[in-house]
Amino acid sequence: MKTTESVQKLAAWMAFFAMTCMVAYATDPTQLQDFCVAINHLDDAPVFVNGLFCKNPANTSANDFLFQGLNVPRNTKNKLGSNVTIVSAANLPGLNTLGISMARVDFAPYGLNPLHIHPHATEILTVVKGTLFAGFVSSNQDGNRLFSKVLYPGDVFVFPQGLIHFELNIGKTRAVARVTLSSQNPGVITVANATFGSKPPISVDVLTKAFQVNKKIIKIIQSHFS
Ligand SMILES: *[C@@H]1O[C@H](CO)[C@@H](O)[C@H](O)[C@H]1NC(C)=O
Ligand SMILES: *[C@@H]1O[C@H](CO)[C@@H](O)[C@H](O)[C@H]1NC(C)=O
Ligand SMILES: *[C@@H]1O[C@H](CO)[C@@H](O)[C@H](O)[C@H]1NC(C)=O
């Protein structure tokens, strides 16, 4: 009896560890080489790899691992008053297969980096300059709770992978943030644009039900994203 019980306990623990391992492996692939500097594949190539092709390692140099100009303030004269400069494997080829990327985010006074999702990455943000109100919303299972903070220079905030998040400059001056992302290709879905500016548009019948408002309101919102 005792033995059966302990065997059952052991089996339960093994199942638990197996599940933990499955979660731990759900990330960008582990390196099988020092690096795999990306080269542009043909846009009309018949097959794609999960990532980018590698240059011949013998033909790589320090420049493949360099991106310059992230010190330069970006133009924030747009509707939202923000500008994201992402440094990913697309413009820093040495990042290919390394599972990491970063960005500079510039904000005009009261500028907004609107509600968005990175489908492939967790994000960690540091305020360099200014004051940001930042937050994310947990999933339905967690009750869609809002986790938000007012952030000052030197403050660090984390947005877990796949969750809707935003940053608003609540100061009277420009603000700057640096973010790091746990994928070479974090991806981005801007919630408003994806919902109201898809091509072709999502049917008004879907959107009126989903948002519990009338057609007129949906048409007005869609007109801002078409
Ligand atoms: C090395 O790089 C040069 C310049 O980008 C290119 O012309 C050449 O074909 C490359 N050689 C190999 C072996 O990849
Ligand atoms: C971001 O800034 C760059 C350089 O200042 C500019 O070329 C680009 O158009 C800006 N993007 C947006 C969305 O305003
Ligand atoms: C989303 O829509 C806004 C408003 O039309 C526009 O200013 C912005 O450039 C769009 N963003 C993207 C990523 O297309």
Short mmCIF file of C-alpha atoms and ligand atoms in Angstrom, two decimals:
data_model
loop_
_atom_site.label_atom_id
_atom_site.label_comp_id
_atom_site.label_asym_id
_atom_site.label_seq_id
_atom_site.Cartn_x
_atom_site.Cartn_y
_atom_site.Cartn_z
CA MET A 1 0.00 0.00 0.00
CA LYS A 2 2.72 2.42 1.08
CA THR A 3 4.75 1.60 -2.06
CA THR A 4 1.78 2.16 -4.40
CA GLU A 5 1.18 5.53 -2.81
CA SER A 6 4.76 6.66 -3.22
CA VAL A 7 4.82 5.41 -6.83
CA GLN A 8 1.69 7.45 -7.48
CA LYS A 9 3.25 10.50 -5.84
CA LEU A 10 6.40 10.07 -7.93
CA ALA A 11 4.34 9.77 -11.11
CA ALA A 12 2.44 12.94 -10.20
CA TRP A 13 5.70 14.83 -9.65
CA MET A 14 7.14 13.53 -12.93
CA ALA A 15 4.02 14.70 -14.78
CA PHE A 16 4.36 18.11 -13.10
CA PHE A 17 8.03 18.42 -14.12
CA ALA A 18 7.24 17.32 -17.68
CA MET A 19 4.65 20.09 -17.92
CA THR A 20 7.12 22.62 -16.52
CA CYS A 21 9.66 21.56 -19.14
CA MET A 22 7.14 21.95 -21.94
CA VAL A 23 6.55 25.55 -20.86
CA ALA A 24 10.28 26.24 -20.55
CA TYR A 25 10.92 25.02 -24.11
CA ALA A 26 8.24 27.25 -25.63
CA THR A 27 10.71 29.95 -26.58
CA ASP A 28 12.94 31.03 -29.47
CA PRO A 29 15.15 28.09 -30.47
CA THR A 30 18.32 27.36 -28.56
CA GLN A 31 21.52 28.13 -30.46
CA LEU A 32 23.30 25.27 -32.24
CA GLN A 33 26.14 27.59 -33.31
CA ASP A 34 27.81 30.83 -32.15
CA PHE A 35 25.66 32.92 -34.48
CA CYS A 36 23.67 32.81 -37.69
CA VAL A 37 23.91 36.26 -39.28
CA ALA A 38 20.81 36.78 -41.40
CA ILE A 39 20.95 37.20 -45.13
CA ASN A 40 17.94 38.36 -47.11
CA HIS A 41 16.22 35.45 -48.73
CA LEU A 42 14.45 35.94 -52.05
CA ASP A 43 10.98 37.37 -51.46
CA ASP A 44 9.49 34.92 -53.95
CA ALA A 45 11.37 31.92 -52.54
CA PRO A 46 9.22 28.77 -52.72
CA VAL A 47 10.06 27.76 -49.13
CA PHE A 48 10.77 29.69 -45.93
CA VAL A 49 12.63 28.70 -42.79
CA ASN A 50 11.42 29.53 -39.28
CA GLY A 51 13.57 32.66 -39.11
CA LEU A 52 16.14 33.84 -41.61
CA PHE A 53 18.91 32.11 -43.57
CA CYS A 54 22.48 32.44 -42.24
CA LYS A 55 25.45 33.99 -43.96
CA ASN A 56 28.55 31.88 -44.40
CA PRO A 57 30.18 32.40 -40.94
CA ALA A 58 33.57 32.95 -42.64
CA ASN A 59 32.07 35.98 -44.35
CA THR A 60 30.71 37.75 -41.26
CA SER A 61 32.21 40.78 -39.53
CA ALA A 62 31.59 43.06 -36.55
CA ASN A 63 29.32 45.25 -38.70
CA ASP A 64 26.80 42.40 -38.85
CA PHE A 65 26.36 42.84 -35.09
CA LEU A 66 26.10 46.64 -35.10
CA PHE A 67 23.14 49.04 -35.30
CA GLN A 68 23.75 52.78 -34.99
CA GLY A 69 21.67 55.85 -34.32
CA LEU A 70 19.44 54.82 -31.44
CA ASN A 71 20.55 58.01 -29.65
CA VAL A 72 18.74 60.17 -32.23
CA PRO A 73 15.28 61.45 -31.15
CA ARG A 74 12.55 60.30 -33.54
CA ASN A 75 9.83 62.38 -35.17
CA THR A 76 6.64 62.16 -33.08
CA LYS A 77 4.48 64.49 -35.22
CA ASN A 78 1.74 61.94 -35.91
CA LYS A 79 -1.82 61.34 -34.66
CA LEU A 80 -0.63 59.37 -31.64
CA GLY A 81 2.43 61.44 -30.73
CA SER A 82 4.77 58.45 -30.50
CA ASN A 83 7.37 56.67 -32.58
CA VAL A 84 8.80 53.17 -32.05
CA THR A 85 12.22 52.34 -33.51
CA ILE A 86 12.64 48.58 -33.33
CA VAL A 87 16.02 46.89 -33.60
CA SER A 88 15.34 43.28 -34.59
CA ALA A 89 16.91 40.64 -36.84
CA ALA A 90 15.34 42.55 -39.76
CA ASN A 91 17.74 45.50 -39.35
CA LEU A 92 20.46 43.96 -37.16
CA PRO A 93 21.24 40.68 -38.99
CA GLY A 94 23.50 39.38 -36.19
CA LEU A 95 20.41 39.03 -33.95
CA ASN A 96 19.10 36.16 -36.07
CA THR A 97 18.40 33.05 -33.93
CA LEU A 98 19.49 34.81 -30.69
CA GLY A 99 15.98 35.30 -29.25
CA ILE A 100 16.28 38.96 -28.32
CA SER A 101 15.59 42.44 -29.72
CA MET A 102 15.10 46.00 -28.51
CA ALA A 103 13.46 49.32 -29.33
CA ARG A 104 13.59 53.03 -28.61
CA VAL A 105 10.19 54.64 -28.01
CA ASP A 106 9.81 58.42 -28.35
CA PHE A 107 6.79 60.28 -27.00
CA ALA A 108 5.63 63.83 -27.65
CA PRO A 109 4.04 65.50 -24.58
CA TYR A 110 0.87 63.43 -23.92
CA GLY A 111 1.84 61.05 -26.75
CA LEU A 112 0.54 57.47 -26.66
CA ASN A 113 2.00 54.13 -27.69
CA PRO A 114 -1.46 52.63 -28.16
CA LEU A 115 -2.86 49.27 -27.01
CA HIS A 116 -0.82 46.56 -28.71
CA ILE A 117 0.35 42.94 -28.34
CA HIS A 118 3.69 41.28 -29.07
CA PRO A 119 2.62 37.75 -30.03
CA HIS A 120 6.16 36.34 -29.70
CA ALA A 121 7.80 38.23 -26.84
CA THR A 122 7.78 39.43 -23.27
CA GLU A 123 8.83 43.08 -23.06
CA ILE A 124 10.82 44.87 -20.37
CA LEU A 125 10.72 48.68 -20.46
CA THR A 126 13.02 51.27 -18.86
CA VAL A 127 12.09 54.96 -18.76
CA VAL A 128 15.06 57.06 -19.88
CA LYS A 129 13.34 60.45 -19.83
CA GLY A 130 9.92 61.81 -18.83
CA THR A 131 6.94 60.29 -17.02
CA LEU A 132 4.89 57.42 -18.46
CA PHE A 133 1.63 55.84 -17.41
CA ALA A 134 2.02 52.22 -18.52
CA GLY A 135 -0.03 49.10 -18.11
CA PHE A 136 -1.13 45.70 -19.34
CA VAL A 137 -4.35 43.68 -19.03
CA SER A 138 -4.31 40.04 -18.00
CA SER A 139 -6.18 37.33 -19.90
CA ASN A 140 -9.88 36.40 -19.49
CA GLN A 141 -8.95 33.54 -17.14
CA ASP A 142 -7.39 36.10 -14.81
CA GLY A 143 -10.41 38.39 -14.99
CA ASN A 144 -8.93 40.98 -17.41
CA ARG A 145 -7.21 42.83 -14.57
CA LEU A 146 -5.36 46.07 -15.39
CA PHE A 147 -1.82 46.22 -13.99
CA SER A 148 -0.61 49.82 -14.33
CA LYS A 149 1.97 52.21 -12.91
CA VAL A 150 3.24 55.76 -13.27
CA LEU A 151 6.89 55.35 -14.27
CA TYR A 152 9.78 57.79 -13.80
CA PRO A 153 13.34 57.72 -15.22
CA GLY A 154 15.09 54.55 -14.12
CA ASP A 155 11.85 52.67 -13.45
CA VAL A 156 11.52 49.27 -15.12
CA PHE A 157 8.19 47.61 -15.97
CA VAL A 158 7.45 44.22 -17.55
CA PHE A 159 4.72 43.36 -20.06
CA PRO A 160 4.24 39.55 -20.15
CA GLN A 161 4.17 37.90 -23.57
CA GLY A 162 0.95 38.16 -25.57
CA LEU A 163 -0.85 40.61 -23.27
CA ILE A 164 -2.38 43.93 -24.38
CA HIS A 165 -0.28 46.86 -23.14
CA PHE A 166 0.25 50.61 -23.64
CA GLU A 167 2.31 53.61 -22.53
CA LEU A 168 1.07 57.19 -22.26
CA ASN A 169 3.34 60.19 -21.70
CA ILE A 170 1.63 62.06 -18.87
CA GLY A 171 4.34 64.73 -18.63
CA LYS A 172 4.58 68.16 -20.25
CA THR A 173 7.93 67.26 -21.87
CA ARG A 174 9.07 64.66 -24.38
CA ALA A 175 9.61 61.18 -22.99
CA VAL A 176 11.92 58.35 -24.09
CA ALA A 177 11.85 54.66 -23.18
CA ARG A 178 14.11 51.71 -24.06
CA VAL A 179 12.56 48.29 -24.33
CA THR A 180 14.02 44.81 -24.63
CA LEU A 181 12.01 41.93 -26.11
CA SER A 182 12.50 38.20 -25.70
CA SER A 183 12.41 37.36 -29.41
CA GLN A 184 14.47 38.32 -32.46
CA ASN A 185 11.09 39.01 -34.09
CA PRO A 186 8.62 40.07 -31.35
CA GLY A 187 5.84 40.93 -33.82
CA VAL A 188 3.23 43.58 -33.08
CA ILE A 189 -0.56 43.74 -33.30
CA THR A 190 -1.96 47.24 -32.77
CA VAL A 191 -5.39 46.44 -31.35
CA ALA A 192 -7.33 49.37 -32.85
CA ASN A 193 -5.75 49.05 -36.31
CA ALA A 194 -6.17 45.27 -36.45
CA THR A 195 -9.81 45.48 -35.28
CA PHE A 196 -11.03 48.54 -37.19
CA GLY A 197 -8.54 48.78 -40.06
CA SER A 198 -8.19 45.19 -41.27
CA LYS A 199 -8.08 44.63 -45.04
CA PRO A 200 -10.77 43.79 -46.01
CA PRO A 201 -12.69 45.28 -43.06
CA ILE A 202 -14.34 43.00 -40.49
CA SER A 203 -18.11 43.02 -41.13
CA VAL A 204 -20.00 45.78 -39.26
CA ASP A 205 -22.39 43.04 -38.03
CA VAL A 206 -19.49 41.42 -36.19
CA LEU A 207 -18.21 44.67 -34.73
CA THR A 208 -21.61 46.02 -33.59
CA LYS A 209 -22.27 42.80 -31.63
CA ALA A 210 -18.73 42.54 -30.32
CA PHE A 211 -18.63 46.12 -29.03
CA GLN A 212 -22.35 46.46 -28.20
CA VAL A 213 -22.76 49.74 -30.11
CA ASN A 214 -24.63 50.77 -33.27
CA LYS A 215 -23.39 50.77 -36.89
CA LYS A 216 -22.85 54.52 -36.94
CA ILE A 217 -20.30 54.37 -34.15
CA ILE A 218 -18.46 51.45 -35.81
CA LYS A 219 -18.36 53.32 -39.16
CA ILE A 220 -16.93 56.40 -37.42
CA ILE A 221 -14.18 54.38 -35.73
CA GLN A 222 -13.42 52.44 -38.95
CA SER A 223 -13.04 55.71 -40.87
CA HIS A 224 -10.04 56.59 -38.66
CA PHE A 225 -8.22 53.36 -39.53
CA SER A 226 -8.97 52.75 -43.21
C1 LIG B 1 30.97 37.45 -48.87
O1 LIG B 1 30.44 38.77 -48.90
C2 LIG B 1 30.64 39.45 -50.11
C3 LIG B 1 30.16 40.90 -49.91
O2 LIG B 1 28.94 40.97 -49.22
C4 LIG B 1 29.91 38.72 -51.22
O3 LIG B 1 30.11 39.37 -52.44
C5 LIG B 1 30.44 37.29 -51.29
O4 LIG B 1 29.69 36.56 -52.24
C6 LIG B 1 30.32 36.60 -49.94
N1 LIG B 1 30.95 35.28 -49.98
C7 LIG B 1 30.42 34.20 -49.41
C8 LIG B 1 31.22 32.94 -49.48
O5 LIG B 1 29.32 34.19 -48.88
C1 LIG B 2 9.56 58.04 -36.82
O1 LIG B 2 10.69 58.86 -36.93
C2 LIG B 2 11.42 58.67 -38.13
C3 LIG B 2 12.70 59.50 -38.04
O2 LIG B 2 12.52 60.68 -37.27
C4 LIG B 2 10.53 59.08 -39.30
O3 LIG B 2 11.23 58.86 -40.49
C5 LIG B 2 9.28 58.22 -39.27
O4 LIG B 2 8.40 58.62 -40.28
C6 LIG B 2 8.58 58.36 -37.93
N1 LIG B 2 7.45 57.43 -37.86
C7 LIG B 2 6.24 57.80 -37.47
C8 LIG B 2 5.21 56.71 -37.38
O5 LIG B 2 5.93 58.95 -37.19
C1 LIG B 3 -2.84 52.80 -36.77
O1 LIG B 3 -3.80 53.75 -37.07
C2 LIG B 3 -3.43 55.08 -36.75
C3 LIG B 3 -4.63 55.98 -36.97
O2 LIG B 3 -5.09 55.92 -38.27
C4 LIG B 3 -2.24 55.47 -37.63
O3 LIG B 3 -1.83 56.79 -37.32
C5 LIG B 3 -1.11 54.50 -37.37
O4 LIG B 3 -0.06 54.77 -38.25
C6 LIG B 3 -1.57 53.07 -37.58
N1 LIG B 3 -0.53 52.19 -37.13
C7 LIG B 3 -0.06 51.21 -37.86
C8 LIG B 3 1.01 50.38 -37.24
O5 LIG B 3 -0.47 50.98 -38.99
#
